[in-house]
mmCIF file of C-alpha atoms in Angstrom:
data_model
loop_
_atom_site.group_PDB
_atom_site.id
_atom_site.type_symbol
_atom_site.label_atom_id
_atom_site.label_comp_id
_atom_site.label_asym_id
_atom_site.label_seq_id
_atom_site.Cartn_x
_atom_site.Cartn_y
_atom_site.Cartn_z
ATOM 1 C CA GLU A 1 -97.966 -55.546 3.349
ATOM 2 C CA LEU A 2 -94.521 -54.611 4.016
ATOM 3 C CA LEU A 3 -93.585 -55.329 -0.068
ATOM 4 C CA GLU A 4 -96.145 -52.424 0.014
ATOM 5 C CA ILE A 5 -94.795 -50.204 2.259
ATOM 6 C CA LYS A 6 -91.175 -50.641 1.267
ATOM 7 C CA GLU A 7 -92.554 -49.604 -2.202
ATOM 8 C CA ARG A 8 -93.864 -46.300 -0.883
ATOM 9 C CA TYR A 9 -91.873 -45.044 1.236
ATOM 10 C CA ALA A 10 -88.456 -46.578 0.663
ATOM 11 C CA ASP A 11 -85.891 -43.747 0.170
ATOM 12 C CA GLY A 12 -82.181 -44.676 -1.354
ATOM 13 C CA ARG A 13 -79.646 -45.036 1.461
ATOM 14 C CA ARG A 14 -77.512 -41.955 2.967
ATOM 15 C CA THR A 15 -74.673 -43.160 4.371
ATOM 16 C CA ASP A 16 -71.628 -45.079 2.793
ATOM 17 C CA ILE A 17 -70.270 -48.348 4.072
ATOM 18 C CA LEU A 18 -66.700 -48.272 4.077
ATOM 19 C CA ARG A 19 -64.655 -51.278 3.598
ATOM 20 C CA ASP A 20 -61.127 -50.040 4.726
ATOM 21 C CA LYS A 21 -60.780 -48.769 8.026
ATOM 22 C CA PRO A 22 -60.516 -44.794 8.544
ATOM 23 C CA GLU A 23 -57.341 -43.810 9.478
ATOM 24 C CA GLU A 24 -56.771 -43.159 13.414
ATOM 25 C CA VAL A 25 -56.953 -39.597 14.401
ATOM 26 C CA LYS A 26 -53.959 -38.942 17.591
ATOM 27 C CA LEU A 27 -54.429 -36.071 19.419
ATOM 28 C CA PRO A 28 -51.968 -34.534 20.585
ATOM 29 C CA PRO A 29 -50.609 -35.165 24.425
ATOM 30 C CA ARG A 30 -52.231 -32.748 26.970
ATOM 31 C CA ARG A 31 -49.229 -31.458 29.014
ATOM 32 C CA PHE A 32 -49.748 -30.965 32.841
ATOM 33 C CA ILE A 33 -47.600 -29.597 35.860
ATOM 34 C CA VAL A 34 -47.302 -32.706 38.057
ATOM 35 C CA THR A 35 -46.869 -32.050 42.263
ATOM 36 C CA LEU A 36 -45.724 -34.998 44.505
ATOM 37 C CA SER A 37 -46.266 -34.208 48.559
ATOM 38 C CA LYS A 38 -44.953 -35.301 51.970
ATOM 39 C CA GLU A 39 -48.192 -37.722 52.488
ATOM 40 C CA GLY A 40 -47.833 -38.826 49.360
ATOM 41 C CA TYR A 41 -50.704 -37.148 47.650
ATOM 42 C CA LEU A 42 -50.114 -36.653 43.531
ATOM 43 C CA ARG A 43 -51.977 -32.742 41.687
ATOM 44 C CA LEU A 44 -52.430 -32.991 38.150
ATOM 45 C CA ARG A 45 -52.700 -29.544 36.642
ATOM 46 C CA GLU A 46 -53.362 -28.962 32.921
ATOM 47 C CA GLU A 47 -51.605 -26.942 30.883
ATOM 48 C CA GLY A 48 -54.235 -24.219 29.697
ATOM 49 C CA ASP A 49 -56.073 -25.325 32.170
ATOM 50 C CA ARG A 50 -57.614 -22.179 34.646
ATOM 51 C CA ARG A 51 -59.768 -24.027 36.452
ATOM 52 C CA GLY A 52 -56.172 -25.659 37.271
ATOM 53 C CA LYS A 53 -54.954 -22.355 38.932
ATOM 54 C CA MET A 54 -55.934 -22.774 42.092
ATOM 55 C CA LYS A 55 -53.443 -22.843 45.489
ATOM 56 C CA LEU A 56 -52.913 -26.705 46.018
ATOM 57 C CA GLU A 57 -54.759 -27.657 48.972
ATOM 58 C CA LEU A 58 -52.581 -29.873 51.459
ATOM 59 C CA ILE A 59 -54.068 -31.410 54.749
ATOM 60 C CA GLU A 60 -52.069 -30.632 57.762
ATOM 61 C CA GLY A 61 -48.472 -30.892 58.430
ATOM 62 C CA ASP A 62 -47.898 -32.168 54.076
ATOM 63 C CA LEU A 63 -45.365 -30.425 52.123
ATOM 64 C CA PRO A 64 -44.683 -30.157 48.530
ATOM 65 C CA LEU A 65 -42.228 -32.542 47.877
ATOM 66 C CA MET A 66 -41.230 -33.080 44.466
ATOM 67 C CA VAL A 67 -42.925 -31.211 40.493
ATOM 68 C CA THR A 68 -42.081 -31.698 37.754
ATOM 69 C CA SER A 69 -43.554 -31.514 33.785
ATOM 70 C CA ALA A 70 -45.183 -34.440 31.799
ATOM 71 C CA GLU A 71 -47.374 -35.286 29.417
ATOM 72 C CA SER A 72 -51.075 -37.708 29.299
ATOM 73 C CA ASP A 73 -49.004 -40.454 27.092
ATOM 74 C CA ASP A 74 -45.867 -40.561 29.645
ATOM 75 C CA ARG A 75 -45.747 -42.515 32.614
ATOM 76 C CA LEU A 76 -44.510 -42.030 36.495
ATOM 77 C CA LEU A 77 -41.953 -44.175 38.222
ATOM 78 C CA LEU A 78 -42.578 -43.491 42.087
ATOM 79 C CA PHE A 79 -40.174 -44.209 44.507
ATOM 80 C CA THR A 80 -39.998 -44.906 47.853
ATOM 81 C CA ALA A 81 -38.087 -45.439 51.107
ATOM 82 C CA LYS A 82 -37.785 -48.775 51.053
ATOM 83 C CA GLY A 83 -36.442 -48.919 47.561
ATOM 84 C CA ARG A 84 -39.234 -50.035 45.427
ATOM 85 C CA VAL A 85 -40.737 -48.094 42.104
ATOM 86 C CA LEU A 86 -43.975 -48.090 41.068
ATOM 87 C CA SER A 87 -45.236 -47.248 37.885
ATOM 88 C CA LEU A 88 -47.898 -44.747 37.133
ATOM 89 C CA GLU A 89 -48.922 -44.144 33.355
ATOM 90 C CA LEU A 90 -50.994 -40.634 32.434
ATOM 91 C CA ASP A 91 -54.127 -41.057 30.853
ATOM 92 C CA ASP A 92 -57.384 -41.548 31.133
ATOM 93 C CA ASN A 93 -57.339 -44.372 34.325
ATOM 94 C CA VAL A 94 -55.751 -41.480 36.743
ATOM 95 C CA PRO A 95 -59.182 -40.291 39.237
ATOM 96 C CA SER A 96 -60.295 -37.278 38.315
ATOM 97 C CA HIS A 97 -60.016 -35.830 41.492
ATOM 98 C CA ALA A 98 -56.417 -35.726 40.840
ATOM 99 C CA PHE A 99 -56.953 -32.318 38.604
ATOM 100 C CA SER A 100 -58.042 -30.336 42.031
ATOM 101 C CA GLY A 101 -58.414 -30.067 45.514
ATOM 102 C CA ARG A 102 -55.069 -31.875 47.530
ATOM 103 C CA GLY A 103 -55.346 -34.300 44.317
ATOM 104 C CA VAL A 104 -55.363 -38.521 44.994
ATOM 105 C CA ASN A 105 -53.502 -39.664 47.637
ATOM 106 C CA LEU A 106 -51.561 -43.047 46.035
ATOM 107 C CA ARG A 107 -52.615 -44.631 48.730
ATOM 108 C CA THR A 108 -55.638 -45.405 47.229
ATOM 109 C CA ILE A 109 -53.519 -46.944 44.221
ATOM 110 C CA PHE A 110 -50.242 -48.946 45.320
ATOM 111 C CA ASP A 111 -49.705 -50.816 48.434
ATOM 112 C CA LEU A 112 -47.765 -49.034 50.398
ATOM 113 C CA GLU A 113 -47.960 -50.195 53.853
ATOM 114 C CA ASP A 114 -45.613 -48.399 56.081
ATOM 115 C CA ASP A 115 -43.341 -47.298 53.490
ATOM 116 C CA ARG A 116 -43.042 -43.993 51.737
ATOM 117 C CA LEU A 117 -42.519 -42.310 48.534
ATOM 118 C CA VAL A 118 -39.803 -39.684 48.472
ATOM 119 C CA ALA A 119 -39.172 -39.083 44.646
ATOM 120 C CA PHE A 120 -41.069 -39.571 41.257
ATOM 121 C CA LYS A 121 -39.456 -39.227 37.713
ATOM 122 C CA VAL A 122 -40.626 -39.721 34.370
ATOM 123 C CA LEU A 123 -40.036 -42.220 32.232
ATOM 124 C CA LYS A 124 -36.916 -42.240 29.217
ATOM 125 C CA GLU A 125 -35.850 -44.678 27.923
ATOM 126 C CA GLY A 126 -32.097 -45.491 27.884
ATOM 127 C CA ASP A 127 -31.309 -44.034 30.873
ATOM 128 C CA TYR A 128 -30.202 -46.215 34.320
ATOM 129 C CA ILE A 129 -31.872 -44.997 38.051
ATOM 130 C CA TYR A 130 -29.648 -43.894 40.250
ATOM 131 C CA LEU A 131 -30.784 -45.019 44.095
ATOM 132 C CA PHE A 132 -28.234 -42.707 46.380
ATOM 133 C CA THR A 133 -29.127 -44.100 50.236
ATOM 134 C CA ARG A 134 -28.619 -42.158 53.572
ATOM 135 C CA LYS A 135 -25.709 -44.226 54.732
ATOM 136 C CA GLY A 136 -24.210 -43.903 51.235
ATOM 137 C CA LEU A 137 -24.655 -46.461 48.704
ATOM 138 C CA VAL A 138 -25.491 -46.484 45.300
ATOM 139 C CA LYS A 139 -27.793 -48.744 43.494
ATOM 140 C CA LYS A 140 -27.341 -48.286 39.442
ATOM 141 C CA VAL A 141 -29.812 -49.945 37.420
ATOM 142 C CA GLU A 142 -30.703 -50.183 33.791
ATOM 143 C CA LEU A 143 -34.390 -49.450 33.488
ATOM 144 C CA SER A 144 -34.618 -52.380 30.457
ATOM 145 C CA LEU A 145 -34.218 -54.792 33.407
ATOM 146 C CA LEU A 146 -37.108 -53.577 35.393
ATOM 147 C CA GLY A 147 -40.026 -55.826 33.477
ATOM 148 C CA ASP A 148 -43.590 -55.847 34.669
ATOM 149 C CA MET A 149 -44.292 -52.761 37.024
ATOM 150 C CA ARG A 150 -48.211 -52.674 36.640
ATOM 151 C CA ARG A 151 -48.826 -54.702 40.023
ATOM 152 C CA ARG A 152 -50.263 -51.909 43.096
ATOM 153 C CA SER A 153 -47.079 -53.203 45.901
ATOM 154 C CA GLY A 154 -44.189 -52.178 42.534
ATOM 155 C CA ARG A 155 -41.439 -53.922 42.274
ATOM 156 C CA LYS A 156 -37.866 -54.086 44.629
ATOM 157 C CA LEU A 157 -35.052 -52.018 42.980
ATOM 158 C CA ILE A 158 -32.557 -51.954 46.138
ATOM 159 C CA LYS A 159 -31.542 -54.845 49.558
ATOM 160 C CA LEU A 160 -31.338 -52.135 52.636
ATOM 161 C CA ASP A 161 -30.279 -52.837 55.759
ATOM 162 C CA GLU A 162 -33.099 -51.809 58.666
ATOM 163 C CA ASP A 163 -31.423 -48.272 59.501
ATOM 164 C CA ASP A 164 -31.187 -47.376 56.270
ATOM 165 C CA GLU A 165 -32.943 -45.798 53.140
ATOM 166 C CA ILE A 166 -33.232 -43.865 50.173
ATOM 167 C CA VAL A 167 -32.594 -40.498 50.118
ATOM 168 C CA ARG A 168 -32.378 -39.494 46.364
ATOM 169 C CA VAL A 169 -33.123 -41.055 43.256
ATOM 170 C CA ARG A 170 -31.640 -40.159 39.546
ATOM 171 C CA PHE A 171 -32.156 -40.627 35.751
ATOM 172 C CA GLY A 172 -28.786 -40.910 33.991
ATOM 173 C CA ARG A 173 -25.935 -41.477 31.039
ATOM 174 C CA ASP A 174 -22.990 -43.973 31.874
ATOM 175 C CA SER A 175 -20.470 -41.070 31.129
ATOM 176 C CA GLU A 176 -21.914 -38.783 33.753
ATOM 177 C CA GLU A 177 -20.809 -37.573 36.878
ATOM 178 C CA VAL A 178 -22.873 -36.737 40.012
ATOM 179 C CA VAL A 179 -22.057 -34.209 42.525
ATOM 180 C CA LEU A 180 -21.978 -35.873 46.218
ATOM 181 C CA LEU A 181 -22.457 -34.269 49.420
ATOM 182 C CA SER A 182 -22.765 -35.299 53.751
ATOM 183 C CA SER A 183 -24.924 -33.707 56.293
ATOM 184 C CA GLY A 184 -21.105 -32.243 57.291
ATOM 185 C CA GLY A 185 -20.821 -30.275 53.851
ATOM 186 C CA LYS A 186 -18.682 -32.443 52.608
ATOM 187 C CA GLY A 187 -18.419 -33.355 49.115
ATOM 188 C CA PHE A 188 -16.747 -34.354 46.155
ATOM 189 C CA ARG A 189 -17.601 -35.092 42.012
ATOM 190 C CA LEU A 190 -17.832 -39.039 40.575
ATOM 191 C CA SER A 191 -17.973 -40.558 37.203
ATOM 192 C CA THR A 192 -21.276 -42.365 37.007
ATOM 193 C CA SER A 193 -19.033 -45.039 34.701
ATOM 194 C CA HIS A 194 -17.022 -46.016 37.923
ATOM 195 C CA ILE A 195 -20.851 -47.252 39.054
ATOM 196 C CA ARG A 196 -21.066 -51.146 38.552
ATOM 197 C CA ALA A 197 -25.056 -51.587 37.217
ATOM 198 C CA THR A 198 -26.504 -54.719 39.284
ATOM 199 C CA ASN A 199 -29.814 -56.307 39.167
ATOM 200 C CA PRO A 200 -32.521 -55.350 40.714
ATOM 201 C CA ALA A 201 -33.277 -56.459 44.330
ATOM 202 C CA THR A 202 -29.716 -56.490 45.523
ATOM 203 C CA GLY A 203 -27.634 -54.406 47.618
ATOM 204 C CA GLY A 204 -25.952 -51.368 46.698
ATOM 205 C CA VAL A 205 -21.716 -50.466 46.389
ATOM 206 C CA ARG A 206 -20.278 -47.971 48.343
ATOM 207 C CA ALA A 207 -20.258 -44.696 47.039
ATOM 208 C CA MET A 208 -19.402 -41.669 49.738
ATOM 209 C CA LEU A 209 -17.472 -42.689 52.772
ATOM 210 C CA LEU A 210 -19.348 -41.693 56.322
ATOM 211 C CA ASP A 211 -18.034 -40.658 59.416
ATOM 212 C CA GLY A 212 -20.354 -39.950 61.808
ATOM 213 C CA GLU A 213 -23.024 -38.204 58.885
ATOM 214 C CA GLU A 214 -25.406 -38.767 56.225
ATOM 215 C CA LEU A 215 -25.966 -38.981 52.657
ATOM 216 C CA VAL A 216 -28.005 -36.140 52.164
ATOM 217 C CA GLY A 217 -27.466 -34.530 48.219
ATOM 218 C CA ALA A 218 -26.203 -36.473 44.973
ATOM 219 C CA ASP A 219 -26.888 -34.644 41.804
ATOM 220 C CA ILE A 220 -26.000 -35.117 38.332
ATOM 221 C CA ILE A 221 -24.257 -32.207 36.308
ATOM 222 C CA SER A 222 -24.342 -30.229 33.813
ATOM 223 C CA GLY A 223 -22.750 -27.122 33.429
ATOM 224 C CA LYS A 224 -19.902 -25.689 35.409
ATOM 225 C CA GLU A 225 -20.726 -24.808 38.819
ATOM 226 C CA ALA A 226 -23.727 -26.382 41.596
ATOM 227 C CA VAL A 227 -25.680 -24.633 44.156
ATOM 228 C CA ILE A 228 -25.438 -26.112 47.737
ATOM 229 C CA VAL A 229 -28.556 -25.501 49.826
ATOM 230 C CA THR A 230 -28.998 -26.294 53.711
ATOM 231 C CA SER A 231 -32.455 -27.028 55.526
ATOM 232 C CA LYS A 232 -32.055 -22.990 56.991
ATOM 233 C CA GLY A 233 -32.335 -21.500 53.128
ATOM 234 C CA PHE A 234 -28.777 -20.580 53.285
ATOM 235 C CA ALA A 235 -27.296 -21.161 49.384
ATOM 236 C CA LYS A 236 -23.538 -21.152 48.006
ATOM 237 C CA ARG A 237 -22.625 -21.803 44.439
ATOM 238 C CA VAL A 238 -19.612 -23.679 44.066
ATOM 239 C CA SER A 239 -17.370 -23.753 40.981
ATOM 240 C CA LEU A 240 -16.819 -27.338 39.655
ATOM 241 C CA GLU A 241 -13.072 -26.798 39.597
ATOM 242 C CA GLU A 242 -13.378 -27.026 43.759
ATOM 243 C CA ILE A 243 -14.799 -29.663 43.892
ATOM 244 C CA PRO A 244 -12.466 -33.078 43.425
ATOM 245 C CA ALA A 245 -13.242 -35.670 41.244
ATOM 246 C CA ARG A 246 -12.628 -39.017 42.607
ATOM 247 C CA GLY A 247 -12.513 -42.372 41.228
ATOM 248 C CA GLY A 248 -14.671 -44.080 43.710
ATOM 249 C CA ALA A 249 -16.386 -43.724 47.631
ATOM 250 C CA SER A 250 -14.226 -40.865 49.057
ATOM 251 C CA LYS A 251 -14.663 -38.842 52.155
ATOM 252 C CA GLY A 252 -14.456 -35.593 49.826
ATOM 253 C CA VAL A 253 -13.776 -32.504 51.287
ATOM 254 C CA TYR A 254 -15.446 -29.399 52.995
ATOM 255 C CA LEU A 255 -17.645 -27.260 50.446
ATOM 256 C CA TYR A 256 -19.813 -25.779 53.149
ATOM 257 C CA PRO A 257 -19.131 -23.472 54.943
#
């Protein structure tokens, strides 16, 4: 009976069986605006998404901390006050609620415990990470030494005293200049080539000599001027010629007021 049905109703195959694997079509990466808040909320807004133009929601007492642009195939490195680094890939594994409201609380993704996030950067191959602490230390780490960062607890990058913490994180090459600034308004320029790279989980080296002050600013410079901004919103433009260069740790000179 089956043979009779086959003869009466069978027709030719309408599809082709390909022996070779078809070429994979790679879609262009999506572009995001990424915002991190002081309380650890990460919010992504896709460029061109009208829904993403809504106001950023914040819980009471929270403030925007940093903002950057990134693509869907990028990896974010998130840094904590106690010197740990965490890794987050901006792929389809990012929770959907990261794109609306206040975003996703990173404490639900990582084991932060009593630690807090202070900075994030898009991973760039070939760079060094420079970690600056409140007590004037700096730690220089090669990105190639980071290894596996898929753990929820991240990886320790620097050994810190109990009363010290990370205040600035910068990416840079080995032959750039960084301007250091203290809470007393003193500063100087320091070449990154004078900072020795060390292994993760060791202590930092002295970057600035402080006398009852704290390190509050550290930025890689590329132009001919720097802008100093105070906690009360005042700004002062300073020519790099006015900022002395030093070959190692220094107290610097008064740059503000």
